[in-house]
Tab-separated table of C-alpha atoms in Angstrom:
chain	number	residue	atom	x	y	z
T	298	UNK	CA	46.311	-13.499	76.022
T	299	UNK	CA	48.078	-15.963	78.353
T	300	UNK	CA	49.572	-18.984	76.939
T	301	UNK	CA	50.280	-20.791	80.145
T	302	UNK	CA	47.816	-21.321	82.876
T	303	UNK	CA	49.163	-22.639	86.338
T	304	UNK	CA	47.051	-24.438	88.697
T	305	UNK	CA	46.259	-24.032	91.740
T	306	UNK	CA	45.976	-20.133	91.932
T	307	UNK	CA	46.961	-20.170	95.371
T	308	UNK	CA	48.889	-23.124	97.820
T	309	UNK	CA	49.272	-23.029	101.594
T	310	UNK	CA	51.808	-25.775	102.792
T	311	UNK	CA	53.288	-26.445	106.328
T	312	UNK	CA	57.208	-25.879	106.070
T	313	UNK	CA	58.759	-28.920	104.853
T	314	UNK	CA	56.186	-30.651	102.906
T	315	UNK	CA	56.627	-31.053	99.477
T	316	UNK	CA	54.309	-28.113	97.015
T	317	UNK	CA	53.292	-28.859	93.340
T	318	UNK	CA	51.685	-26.687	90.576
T	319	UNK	CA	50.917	-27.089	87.474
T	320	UNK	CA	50.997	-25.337	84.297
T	321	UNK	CA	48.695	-26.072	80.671
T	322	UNK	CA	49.627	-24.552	78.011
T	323	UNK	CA	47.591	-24.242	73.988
T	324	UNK	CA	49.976	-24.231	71.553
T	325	UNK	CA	53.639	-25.823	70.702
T	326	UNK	CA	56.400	-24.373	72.283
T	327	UNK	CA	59.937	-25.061	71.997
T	328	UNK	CA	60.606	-24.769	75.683
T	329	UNK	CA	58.807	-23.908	79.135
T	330	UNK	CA	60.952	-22.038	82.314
T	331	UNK	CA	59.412	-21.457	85.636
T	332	UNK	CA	60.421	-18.371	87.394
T	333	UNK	CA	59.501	-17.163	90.593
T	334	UNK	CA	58.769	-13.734	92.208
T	335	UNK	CA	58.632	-12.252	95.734
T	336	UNK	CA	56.701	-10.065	96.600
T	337	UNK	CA	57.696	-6.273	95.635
T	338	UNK	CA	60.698	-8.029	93.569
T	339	UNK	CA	61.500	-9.085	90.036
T	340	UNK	CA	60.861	-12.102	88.590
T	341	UNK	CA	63.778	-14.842	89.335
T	342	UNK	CA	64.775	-17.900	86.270
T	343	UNK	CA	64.069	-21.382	88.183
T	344	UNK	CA	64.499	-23.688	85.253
T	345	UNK	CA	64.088	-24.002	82.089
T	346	UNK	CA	63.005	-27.628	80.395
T	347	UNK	CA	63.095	-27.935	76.368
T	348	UNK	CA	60.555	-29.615	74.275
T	349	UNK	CA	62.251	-32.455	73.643
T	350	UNK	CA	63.314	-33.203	77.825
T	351	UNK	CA	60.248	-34.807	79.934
T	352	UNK	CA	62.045	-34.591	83.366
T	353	UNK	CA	64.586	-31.860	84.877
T	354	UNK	CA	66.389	-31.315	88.579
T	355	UNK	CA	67.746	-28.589	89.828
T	356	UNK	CA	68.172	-28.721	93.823
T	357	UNK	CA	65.066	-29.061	95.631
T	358	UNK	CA	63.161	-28.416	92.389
T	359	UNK	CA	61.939	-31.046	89.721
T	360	UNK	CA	59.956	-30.013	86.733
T	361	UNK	CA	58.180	-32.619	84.249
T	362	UNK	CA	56.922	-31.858	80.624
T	363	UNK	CA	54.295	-33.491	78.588
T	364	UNK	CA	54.250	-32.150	76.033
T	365	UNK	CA	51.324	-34.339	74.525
T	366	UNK	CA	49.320	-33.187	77.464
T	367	UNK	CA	50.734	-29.929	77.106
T	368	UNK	CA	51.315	-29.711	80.553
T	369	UNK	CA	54.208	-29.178	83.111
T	370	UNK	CA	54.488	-29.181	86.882
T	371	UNK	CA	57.025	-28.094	89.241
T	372	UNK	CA	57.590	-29.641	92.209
T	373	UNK	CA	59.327	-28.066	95.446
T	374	UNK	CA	60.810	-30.798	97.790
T	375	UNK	CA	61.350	-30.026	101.771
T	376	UNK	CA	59.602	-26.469	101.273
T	377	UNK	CA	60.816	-23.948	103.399
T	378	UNK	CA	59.535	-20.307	104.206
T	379	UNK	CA	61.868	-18.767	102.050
T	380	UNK	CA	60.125	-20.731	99.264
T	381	UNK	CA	56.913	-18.362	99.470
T	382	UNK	CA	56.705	-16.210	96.342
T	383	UNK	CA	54.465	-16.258	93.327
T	384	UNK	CA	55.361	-19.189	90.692
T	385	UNK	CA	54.911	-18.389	86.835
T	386	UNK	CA	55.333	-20.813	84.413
T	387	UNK	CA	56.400	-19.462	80.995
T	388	UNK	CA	56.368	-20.977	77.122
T	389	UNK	CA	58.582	-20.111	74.804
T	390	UNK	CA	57.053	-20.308	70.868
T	391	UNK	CA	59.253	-19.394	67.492
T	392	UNK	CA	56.182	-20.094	65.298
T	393	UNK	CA	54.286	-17.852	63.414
T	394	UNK	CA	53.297	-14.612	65.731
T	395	UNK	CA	53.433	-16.034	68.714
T	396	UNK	CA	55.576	-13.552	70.965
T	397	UNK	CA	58.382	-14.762	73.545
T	398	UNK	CA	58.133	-16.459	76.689
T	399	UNK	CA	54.402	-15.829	77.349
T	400	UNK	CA	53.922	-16.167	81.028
T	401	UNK	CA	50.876	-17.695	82.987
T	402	UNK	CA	48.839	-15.572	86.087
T	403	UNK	CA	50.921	-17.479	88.579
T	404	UNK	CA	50.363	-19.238	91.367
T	405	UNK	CA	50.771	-18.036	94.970
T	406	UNK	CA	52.618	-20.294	97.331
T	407	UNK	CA	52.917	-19.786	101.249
T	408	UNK	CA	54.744	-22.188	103.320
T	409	UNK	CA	53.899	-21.720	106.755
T	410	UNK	CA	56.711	-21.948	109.865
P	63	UNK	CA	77.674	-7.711	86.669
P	64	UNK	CA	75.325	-5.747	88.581
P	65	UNK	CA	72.089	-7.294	86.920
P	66	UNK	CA	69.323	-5.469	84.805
P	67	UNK	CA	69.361	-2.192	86.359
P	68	UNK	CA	66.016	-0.298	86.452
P	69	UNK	CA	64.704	3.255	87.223
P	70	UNK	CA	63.322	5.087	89.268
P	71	UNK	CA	62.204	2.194	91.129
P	72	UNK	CA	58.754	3.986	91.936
P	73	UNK	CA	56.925	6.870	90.388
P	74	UNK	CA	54.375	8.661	91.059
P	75	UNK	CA	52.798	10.974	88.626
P	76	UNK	CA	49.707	13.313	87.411
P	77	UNK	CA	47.498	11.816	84.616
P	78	UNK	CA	48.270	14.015	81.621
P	79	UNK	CA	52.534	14.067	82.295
P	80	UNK	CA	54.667	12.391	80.384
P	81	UNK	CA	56.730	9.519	82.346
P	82	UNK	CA	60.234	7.721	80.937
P	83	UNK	CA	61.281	4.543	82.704
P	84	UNK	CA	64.809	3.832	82.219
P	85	UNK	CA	66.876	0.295	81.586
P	86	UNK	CA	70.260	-1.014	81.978
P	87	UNK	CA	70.554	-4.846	80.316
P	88	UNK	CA	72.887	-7.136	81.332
P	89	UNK	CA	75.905	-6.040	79.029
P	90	UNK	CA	76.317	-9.038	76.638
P	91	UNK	CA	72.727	-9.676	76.280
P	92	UNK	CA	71.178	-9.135	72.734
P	93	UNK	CA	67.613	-9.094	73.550
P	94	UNK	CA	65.918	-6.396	75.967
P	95	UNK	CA	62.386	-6.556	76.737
P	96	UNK	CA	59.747	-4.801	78.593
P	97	UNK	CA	56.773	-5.775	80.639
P	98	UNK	CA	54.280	-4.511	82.614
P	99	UNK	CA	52.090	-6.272	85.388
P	100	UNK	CA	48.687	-5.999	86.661
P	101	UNK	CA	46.780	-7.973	88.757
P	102	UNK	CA	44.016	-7.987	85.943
P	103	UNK	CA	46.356	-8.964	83.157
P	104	UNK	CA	49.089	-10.401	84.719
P	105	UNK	CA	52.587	-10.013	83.056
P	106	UNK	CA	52.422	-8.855	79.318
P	107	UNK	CA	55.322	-8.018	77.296
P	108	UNK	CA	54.445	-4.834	75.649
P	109	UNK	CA	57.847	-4.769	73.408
P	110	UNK	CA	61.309	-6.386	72.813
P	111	UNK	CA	64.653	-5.104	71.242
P	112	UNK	CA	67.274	-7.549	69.521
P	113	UNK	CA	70.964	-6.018	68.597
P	114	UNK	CA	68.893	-2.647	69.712
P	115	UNK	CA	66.007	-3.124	66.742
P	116	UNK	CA	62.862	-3.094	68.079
P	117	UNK	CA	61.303	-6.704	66.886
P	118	UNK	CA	58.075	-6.830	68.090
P	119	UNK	CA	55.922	-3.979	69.323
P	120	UNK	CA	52.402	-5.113	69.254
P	121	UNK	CA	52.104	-5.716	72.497
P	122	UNK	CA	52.286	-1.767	73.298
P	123	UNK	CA	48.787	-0.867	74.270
P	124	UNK	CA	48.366	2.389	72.676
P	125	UNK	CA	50.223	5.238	70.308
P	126	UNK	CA	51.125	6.908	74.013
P	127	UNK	CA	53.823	4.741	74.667
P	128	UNK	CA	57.054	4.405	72.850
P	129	UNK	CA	60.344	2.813	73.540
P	130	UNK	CA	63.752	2.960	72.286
P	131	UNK	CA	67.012	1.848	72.554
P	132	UNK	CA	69.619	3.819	71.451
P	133	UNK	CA	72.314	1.615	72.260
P	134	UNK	CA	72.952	-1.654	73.976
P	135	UNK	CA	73.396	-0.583	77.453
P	136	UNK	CA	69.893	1.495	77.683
P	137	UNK	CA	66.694	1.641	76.914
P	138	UNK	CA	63.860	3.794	77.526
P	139	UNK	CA	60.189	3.126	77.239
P	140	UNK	CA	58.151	6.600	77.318
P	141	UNK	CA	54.188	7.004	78.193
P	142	UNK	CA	52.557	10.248	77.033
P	143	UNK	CA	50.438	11.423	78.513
P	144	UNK	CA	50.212	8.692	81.049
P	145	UNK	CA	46.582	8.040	82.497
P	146	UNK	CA	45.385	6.148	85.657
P	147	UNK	CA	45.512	2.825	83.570
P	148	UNK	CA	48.576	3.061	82.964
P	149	UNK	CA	49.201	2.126	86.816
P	150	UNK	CA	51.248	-1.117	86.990
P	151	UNK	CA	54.524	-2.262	87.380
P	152	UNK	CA	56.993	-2.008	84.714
P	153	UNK	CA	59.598	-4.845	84.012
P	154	UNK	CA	62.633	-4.504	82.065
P	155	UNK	CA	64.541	-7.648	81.402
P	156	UNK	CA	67.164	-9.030	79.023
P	157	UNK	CA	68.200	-12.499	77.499
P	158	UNK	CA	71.137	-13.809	75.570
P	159	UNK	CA	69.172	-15.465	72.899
P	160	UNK	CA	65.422	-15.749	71.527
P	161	UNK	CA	63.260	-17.621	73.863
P	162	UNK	CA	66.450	-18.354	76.510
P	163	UNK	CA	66.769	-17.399	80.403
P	164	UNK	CA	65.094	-13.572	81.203
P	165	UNK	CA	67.039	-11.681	83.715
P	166	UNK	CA	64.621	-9.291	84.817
P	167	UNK	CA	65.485	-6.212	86.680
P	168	UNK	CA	63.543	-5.097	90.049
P	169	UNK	CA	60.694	-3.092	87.743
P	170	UNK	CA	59.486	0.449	88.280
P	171	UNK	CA	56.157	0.827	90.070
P	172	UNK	CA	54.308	3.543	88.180
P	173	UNK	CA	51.129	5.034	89.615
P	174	UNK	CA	49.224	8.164	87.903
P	175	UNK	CA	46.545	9.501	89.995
């Protein structure tokens, strides 16, 4: 089963607006990465925000954590073409059999020229 | 480094054969996993390696696949016999610690007619 769920499913921005998803999650994790993929290509490591961090930067990118919401979103500043891809969220759990880095279904951005 | 190396890239095969997909991990890297994705089930990790132990298997759907790693620079994972279901794309990707960064490799897309 999926542990993180990212919201919307699918995003269609103009080039150069900013794009946000989201991402819930059920259970307590110790950290949550984003990662994105394009099309026909592995998945690609974004970021990755720990349980005890609410706020992280990393270019154009900003990712928040609540983790009493259990919920995270990532933000994409400026998009750009390049940007479209598929964006999975991912939770990382050490307790009981909870398996590593569970990822979400994704959510399919597409920034238009 | 080069990256997680995968092979072949894509496959195409009769139900009934047997089919080995073949990974390289990032040398350094104690943790290998494998996933597979479908656009039903999105990206499930059927198995993961540390120090070239498999840890945790039960994600592997069925007795018909297996997976080894015999050493730290490869690792197999083995479907037989492979059926149409078995149709998805395989990831292999590595980590330097439990729950940390995945490097994934480019996958191998597997399709059994």
């Amino acid at each position: 089963s999926q542990q993180g769920e990212e919201d919307p499913q699918a995003l269609s921005i103009q080039e150069g607006e900013n794009a946000t998803m989201n991402c819930s999650y059920k259970t307590s994790i110790n950290n949550l990465q984003w990662y994105r993929q394009n099309s026909g290509r592995g998945l690609v490591h974004l970021i990755l925000i720990r349980s005890n961090e609410r706020e992280k930067h990393s270019g154009r990118l900003r990712v928040t954590l609540d983790t009493s919401k259990k919920s995270s979103s990532l933000l994409i500043t400026a998009s750009r073409a390049a940007d479209t891809a598929s964006y999975f969220c991912a939770t990382a759990s050490f307790s009981g059999s909870a398996r590593q880095l569970t990822f979400g279904s994704g959510t399919q951005l597409t920034v238009l020229p | 480094d080069a990256g997680v190396i995968q092979s072949p890239r894509h496959e195409v095969t009769e139900m009934g054969q047997e089919v080995t997909l073949r990974c390289k991990p990032i040398s350094g890297h104690d943790y290998l996993f494998w996933y597979r994705q479908t656009m039903m089930r999105g990206l499930e990790l059927l198995i993961y390696f540390n120090n070239n132990v498999p840890i945790d298997d039960s994600g592997m759907p069925e007795d018909r696949f297996s997976a080894k790693m015999p050493n730290a620079s490869f690792s197999t994972l083995k479907i037989q016999p492979s059926e149409p279901r078995d149709s998805a794309v395989y990831f292999c990707a590595s980590s330097w610690g439990l729950g940390e960064k995945l490097f994934f490799g480019s996958g191998t897309q597997l399709s059994v007619l």
